[in-house]
Amino acid sequence: PAAIEVSHLRKTYGSTIAVDDVSFTVTEGEIFGILGPNGAGKTTTVECAVGLRIPDRGRIRVLGLDPRADREQLHAIVGVQLQASTLPGPLRVGEILRLFRSFYREPADLGELMGTLGLADHRDVYYKSLSGGLKQRLSVALALVGNPRVAVLDEMTTGLDPQARRDTWDLIDGVRDRGVTIVLVTHYMDEAERLCDRVALVDRGRVVAIDTPEGLADRA
Ligand code: ADP
Ligand code: ADP
């Protein structure tokens, strides 16, 4: 069954056409990549696809829900990775997770979540003192703290060293194994190859191809 259906999506900012006639379907349980260069329209696409932005045109369904009509139900089933820099510096890791946990009716178990994401030893560390890799892990944890059925991870390994990237990828395997459908925004082909079942290649607001990572590599 479909987790996300996007058809003929269009979104403009003033005279900029950020997303133009984009269509794709994400299957439940898969990791679906949105791959393309900076400015291609990846973030705008996923923000529209999970109801964070209202498109100019297009039909969106998330597990059958219409983002315009079913905002609250959607909030309960979708988790979105926030940009790390917007998190509150004077709070500790555990405090931030508890705060975000309180926004949800059926949240994840914090001990288990911190264990899965390798944060258990860092729960008393202040956000502003965390390394880049730990900040990324925390932002992934915040996307999962509401126990979502669909999670959006946007450029989750940007700025990480090679070992931290591989560690993050391993953690995402664990999230996939829990049955969470993941939409992964990235501009790294190696990350898409490592994690994604299928990838939409996006360029200048349009979907150029949708294929498995191997299929995309063969086309190139
Ligand atoms: P990507 O995620 O692939 O980098 P974005 O969706 O962020 O692409 O951006 C697509 C285009 O829309 C870019 O030209 C960007 O500058 C523009 N854009 C994105 N967000 C806004 C915004 N809030 N206001 C105006 N222009 C925007
Ligand atoms: P909104 O959803 O109201 O557009 P944002 O916080 O995304 O809110 O953007 C606020 C304003 O900042 C936008 O209307 C735009 O003028 C500018 N802006 C934000 N991101 C971009 C971007 N990537 N490229 C160009 N302008 C942007």
Tab-separated table of C-alpha atoms and ligand atoms in Angstrom:
chain	number	residue	atom	x	y	z
A	1	PRO	CA	0.000	0.000	0.000
A	2	ALA	CA	1.013	3.601	-0.553
A	3	ALA	CA	2.416	5.636	2.328
A	4	ILE	CA	2.613	8.868	0.331
A	5	GLU	CA	0.992	9.763	-2.986
A	6	VAL	CA	2.029	12.984	-4.694
A	7	SER	CA	0.540	13.923	-8.043
A	8	HIS	CA	1.172	16.968	-10.186
A	9	LEU	CA	2.673	18.952	-7.310
A	10	ARG	CA	3.613	22.549	-8.067
A	11	LYS	CA	5.003	25.156	-5.656
A	12	THR	CA	6.260	28.631	-6.452
A	13	TYR	CA	7.889	31.299	-4.268
A	14	GLY	CA	7.114	34.561	-6.019
A	15	SER	CA	8.565	34.140	-9.504
A	16	THR	CA	10.684	31.083	-8.534
A	17	ILE	CA	9.159	27.778	-9.634
A	18	ALA	CA	10.585	25.538	-6.905
A	19	VAL	CA	8.618	22.391	-7.799
A	20	ASP	CA	6.951	21.820	-11.162
A	21	ASP	CA	4.541	18.944	-11.919
A	22	VAL	CA	6.154	16.412	-9.583
A	23	SER	CA	4.501	13.011	-9.067
A	24	PHE	CA	5.645	9.942	-7.125
A	25	THR	CA	4.354	7.246	-4.788
A	26	VAL	CA	6.188	6.057	-1.674
A	27	THR	CA	5.379	2.464	-0.668
A	28	GLU	CA	4.831	1.628	3.001
A	29	GLY	CA	8.017	0.413	4.678
A	30	GLU	CA	10.478	1.577	2.042
A	31	ILE	CA	13.223	4.175	2.172
A	32	PHE	CA	12.452	6.541	-0.668
A	33	GLY	CA	15.237	8.935	-1.643
A	34	ILE	CA	14.897	12.412	-3.090
A	35	LEU	CA	18.254	13.054	-4.716
A	36	GLY	CA	19.413	16.181	-6.516
A	37	PRO	CA	21.678	19.243	-6.373
A	38	ASN	CA	21.149	22.215	-4.061
A	39	GLY	CA	18.176	24.288	-5.101
A	40	ALA	CA	16.561	21.436	-7.068
A	41	GLY	CA	13.373	21.610	-4.992
A	42	LYS	CA	13.937	18.607	-2.702
A	43	THR	CA	13.030	20.257	0.602
A	44	THR	CA	10.018	22.033	-0.866
A	45	THR	CA	8.815	18.711	-2.303
A	46	VAL	CA	8.960	16.824	0.992
A	47	GLU	CA	7.557	19.752	2.974
A	48	CYS	CA	4.519	19.777	0.681
A	49	ALA	CA	4.332	15.969	0.710
A	50	VAL	CA	3.883	15.812	4.494
A	51	GLY	CA	1.727	18.902	4.905
A	52	LEU	CA	4.294	21.408	6.190
A	53	ARG	CA	3.760	23.625	3.151
A	54	ILE	CA	0.656	24.263	1.096
A	55	PRO	CA	1.326	23.612	-2.610
A	56	ASP	CA	-0.055	25.824	-5.364
A	57	ARG	CA	-1.329	22.756	-7.149
A	58	GLY	CA	-1.375	18.990	-6.790
A	59	ARG	CA	-2.950	16.150	-4.886
A	60	ILE	CA	-1.265	14.767	-1.756
A	61	ARG	CA	-2.227	11.777	0.393
A	62	VAL	CA	-0.273	10.489	3.396
A	63	LEU	CA	-1.578	7.068	4.469
A	64	GLY	CA	-4.847	8.160	2.923
A	65	LEU	CA	-4.970	11.502	4.760
A	66	ASP	CA	-5.312	14.857	3.022
A	67	PRO	CA	-2.844	17.346	4.604
A	68	ARG	CA	-5.297	20.198	4.105
A	69	ALA	CA	-8.187	18.471	5.866
A	70	ASP	CA	-6.500	16.162	8.380
A	71	ARG	CA	-3.689	18.235	9.903
A	72	GLU	CA	-3.929	16.862	13.430
A	73	GLN	CA	-4.088	13.207	12.396
A	74	LEU	CA	-1.140	13.829	10.122
A	75	HIS	CA	0.875	15.334	12.972
A	76	ALA	CA	0.432	12.082	14.900
A	77	ILE	CA	1.847	9.853	12.156
A	78	VAL	CA	4.564	11.970	10.504
A	79	GLY	CA	7.971	12.772	12.015
A	80	VAL	CA	10.194	15.431	10.475
A	81	GLN	CA	13.872	15.984	11.143
A	82	LEU	CA	14.362	19.617	12.125
A	83	GLN	CA	17.439	21.598	11.163
A	84	ALA	CA	19.827	21.066	14.074
A	85	SER	CA	20.658	24.757	14.416
A	86	THR	CA	17.110	25.608	15.478
A	87	LEU	CA	17.257	23.515	18.673
A	88	PRO	CA	17.550	25.205	22.076
A	89	GLY	CA	21.206	25.397	23.203
A	90	PRO	CA	20.672	25.812	26.977
A	91	LEU	CA	18.855	22.467	27.304
A	92	ARG	CA	20.332	19.007	27.820
A	93	VAL	CA	19.769	16.131	25.375
A	94	GLY	CA	17.363	14.334	27.718
A	95	GLU	CA	15.425	17.551	28.411
A	96	ILE	CA	14.995	18.305	24.714
A	97	LEU	CA	13.746	14.795	24.032
A	98	ARG	CA	11.299	14.951	26.950
A	99	LEU	CA	10.010	18.333	25.755
A	100	PHE	CA	9.366	17.093	22.224
A	101	ARG	CA	7.942	13.834	23.554
A	102	SER	CA	5.274	15.816	25.400
A	103	PHE	CA	3.879	17.067	22.067
A	104	TYR	CA	2.663	13.572	21.147
A	105	ARG	CA	-0.143	11.349	22.350
A	106	GLU	CA	1.612	8.028	21.744
A	107	PRO	CA	5.320	8.823	21.867
A	108	ALA	CA	8.289	6.501	21.673
A	109	ASP	CA	10.005	5.059	24.733
A	110	LEU	CA	12.843	7.519	25.395
A	111	GLY	CA	15.269	4.970	26.863
A	112	GLU	CA	14.857	2.730	23.842
A	113	LEU	CA	15.104	5.630	21.386
A	114	MET	CA	18.267	6.993	23.010
A	115	GLY	CA	19.706	3.479	22.964
A	116	THR	CA	18.932	2.959	19.269
A	117	LEU	CA	20.489	6.292	18.327
A	118	GLY	CA	23.505	6.043	20.618
A	119	LEU	CA	22.426	8.991	22.790
A	120	ALA	CA	22.024	7.222	26.134
A	121	ASP	CA	25.498	8.236	27.355
A	122	HIS	CA	24.876	11.855	26.363
A	123	ARG	CA	21.492	12.549	27.954
A	124	ASP	CA	22.916	15.103	30.424
A	125	VAL	CA	25.043	16.962	27.882
A	126	TYR	CA	23.947	20.466	26.856
A	127	TYR	CA	22.860	20.748	23.251
A	128	LYS	CA	25.399	23.484	22.519
A	129	SER	CA	28.260	21.227	23.674
A	130	LEU	CA	27.380	18.311	21.363
A	131	SER	CA	29.571	17.341	18.419
A	132	GLY	CA	28.117	17.678	14.928
A	133	GLY	CA	27.491	13.948	14.744
A	134	LEU	CA	25.593	13.877	18.029
A	135	LYS	CA	23.520	16.916	17.007
A	136	GLN	CA	22.521	15.045	13.866
A	137	ARG	CA	21.611	11.956	15.876
A	138	LEU	CA	19.505	14.085	18.207
A	139	SER	CA	17.665	15.640	15.275
A	140	VAL	CA	16.948	12.139	13.916
A	141	ALA	CA	15.732	11.134	17.402
A	142	LEU	CA	13.366	14.131	17.421
A	143	ALA	CA	11.928	13.012	14.087
A	144	LEU	CA	11.170	9.635	15.681
A	145	VAL	CA	10.075	10.656	19.190
A	146	GLY	CA	6.382	10.741	18.228
A	147	ASN	CA	6.551	7.120	17.046
A	148	PRO	CA	5.746	8.149	13.465
A	149	ARG	CA	4.733	5.790	10.683
A	150	VAL	CA	6.363	8.114	8.151
A	151	ALA	CA	9.641	9.962	8.829
A	152	VAL	CA	11.300	12.673	6.745
A	153	LEU	CA	15.083	12.978	7.091
A	154	ASP	CA	16.508	16.004	5.277
A	155	GLU	CA	20.291	16.104	4.638
A	156	MET	CA	20.917	14.175	7.832
A	157	THR	CA	24.645	13.544	7.214
A	158	THR	CA	25.724	16.929	5.882
A	159	GLY	CA	28.873	18.081	7.667
A	160	LEU	CA	29.647	14.701	9.266
A	161	ASP	CA	33.000	12.946	9.016
A	162	PRO	CA	33.071	9.591	7.145
A	163	GLN	CA	32.829	7.447	10.284
A	164	ALA	CA	29.906	9.452	11.680
A	165	ARG	CA	28.124	9.159	8.310
A	166	ARG	CA	28.512	5.366	8.348
A	167	ASP	CA	27.309	5.230	11.966
A	168	THR	CA	24.254	7.294	11.043
A	169	TRP	CA	23.483	4.984	8.129
A	170	ASP	CA	23.668	1.966	10.449
A	171	LEU	CA	21.221	3.678	12.799
A	172	ILE	CA	18.787	4.253	9.938
A	173	ASP	CA	18.852	0.503	9.226
A	174	GLY	CA	17.488	0.028	12.750
A	175	VAL	CA	14.713	2.561	12.097
A	176	ARG	CA	13.783	0.821	8.841
A	177	ASP	CA	13.607	-2.497	10.687
A	178	ARG	CA	10.917	-1.005	12.926
A	179	GLY	CA	8.690	-0.615	9.860
A	180	VAL	CA	8.887	3.181	9.601
A	181	THR	CA	8.501	4.507	6.052
A	182	ILE	CA	11.356	6.949	5.421
A	183	VAL	CA	11.679	9.775	2.914
A	184	LEU	CA	15.352	10.636	2.730
A	185	VAL	CA	16.443	13.934	1.180
A	186	THR	CA	20.072	13.953	0.128
A	187	HIS	CA	22.484	15.300	-2.432
A	188	TYR	CA	24.860	12.336	-1.966
A	189	MET	CA	24.585	9.407	-4.407
A	190	ASP	CA	26.577	7.130	-2.063
A	191	GLU	CA	24.066	7.757	0.721
A	192	ALA	CA	21.155	6.961	-1.618
A	193	GLU	CA	22.906	3.773	-2.765
A	194	ARG	CA	23.548	2.679	0.796
A	195	LEU	CA	20.051	3.305	2.169
A	196	CYS	CA	17.333	3.770	-0.433
A	197	ASP	CA	15.048	1.180	-2.004
A	198	ARG	CA	14.053	3.673	-4.700
A	199	VAL	CA	15.144	7.180	-5.578
A	200	ALA	CA	13.507	10.128	-7.309
A	201	LEU	CA	16.170	12.129	-9.099
A	202	VAL	CA	15.172	15.811	-8.992
A	203	ASP	CA	16.594	18.667	-11.037
A	204	ARG	CA	15.319	22.223	-11.368
A	205	GLY	CA	11.967	21.423	-9.811
A	206	ARG	CA	11.229	18.336	-11.883
A	207	VAL	CA	11.542	14.596	-11.368
A	208	VAL	CA	14.024	13.365	-13.954
A	209	ALA	CA	13.832	9.653	-13.061
A	210	ILE	CA	12.482	7.265	-10.432
A	211	ASP	CA	14.379	4.015	-10.091
A	212	THR	CA	16.384	1.800	-7.771
A	213	PRO	CA	19.851	3.230	-6.977
A	214	GLU	CA	21.384	0.489	-9.185
A	215	GLY	CA	18.993	1.384	-12.010
A	216	LEU	CA	19.937	5.057	-11.726
A	217	ALA	CA	23.648	4.216	-11.788
A	218	ASP	CA	23.138	2.112	-14.939
A	219	ARG	CA	21.403	5.022	-16.685
A	220	ALA	CA	24.226	7.448	-15.869
B	1	ADP	P1	16.679	21.909	-2.294
B	1	ADP	O1	16.087	21.322	-1.066
B	1	ADP	O2	16.814	20.918	-3.419
B	1	ADP	O3	17.968	22.627	-2.045
B	1	ADP	P2	14.583	23.907	-2.074
B	1	ADP	O4	13.264	23.245	-2.105
B	1	ADP	O5	15.126	24.316	-0.772
B	1	ADP	O6	15.642	22.989	-2.858
B	1	ADP	O7	14.565	25.188	-3.002
B	1	ADP	C1	14.071	25.172	-4.333
B	1	ADP	C2	14.077	26.598	-4.867
B	1	ADP	O8	13.135	27.400	-4.161
B	1	ADP	C3	15.409	27.314	-4.730
B	1	ADP	O9	15.562	28.163	-5.827
B	1	ADP	C4	15.245	28.115	-3.438
B	1	ADP	O10	16.060	29.247	-3.408
B	1	ADP	C5	13.784	28.476	-3.490
B	1	ADP	N1	13.173	28.589	-2.135
B	1	ADP	C6	13.123	27.606	-1.216
B	1	ADP	N2	12.453	28.017	-0.115
B	1	ADP	C7	12.084	29.287	-0.364
B	1	ADP	C8	11.368	30.267	0.383
B	1	ADP	N3	10.874	30.020	1.604
B	1	ADP	N4	11.177	31.472	-0.194
B	1	ADP	C9	11.638	31.717	-1.417
B	1	ADP	N5	12.324	30.853	-2.186
B	1	ADP	C10	12.542	29.649	-1.661
B	2	ADP	P1	7.418	30.877	4.358
B	2	ADP	O1	6.887	29.502	4.497
B	2	ADP	O2	6.443	31.923	4.832
B	2	ADP	O3	7.983	31.168	3.012
B	2	ADP	P2	10.134	30.749	5.334
B	2	ADP	O4	10.668	30.858	6.721
B	2	ADP	O5	10.440	29.518	4.571
B	2	ADP	O6	8.586	30.983	5.449
B	2	ADP	O7	10.654	31.967	4.468
B	2	ADP	C1	10.417	33.290	4.836
B	2	ADP	C2	10.911	34.188	3.706
B	2	ADP	O8	12.351	34.111	3.624
B	2	ADP	C3	10.420	33.733	2.339
B	2	ADP	O9	9.163	34.266	1.991
B	2	ADP	C4	11.523	34.208	1.422
B	2	ADP	O10	11.341	35.550	1.074
B	2	ADP	C5	12.780	34.049	2.268
B	2	ADP	N1	13.456	32.746	1.996
B	2	ADP	C6	13.494	31.676	2.831
B	2	ADP	N2	14.191	30.674	2.315
B	2	ADP	C7	14.608	31.082	1.103
B	2	ADP	C8	15.377	30.477	0.077
B	2	ADP	N3	15.861	29.229	0.174
B	2	ADP	N4	15.627	31.194	-1.037
B	2	ADP	C9	15.164	32.440	-1.136
B	2	ADP	N5	14.426	33.077	-0.202
B	2	ADP	C10	14.150	32.410	0.909
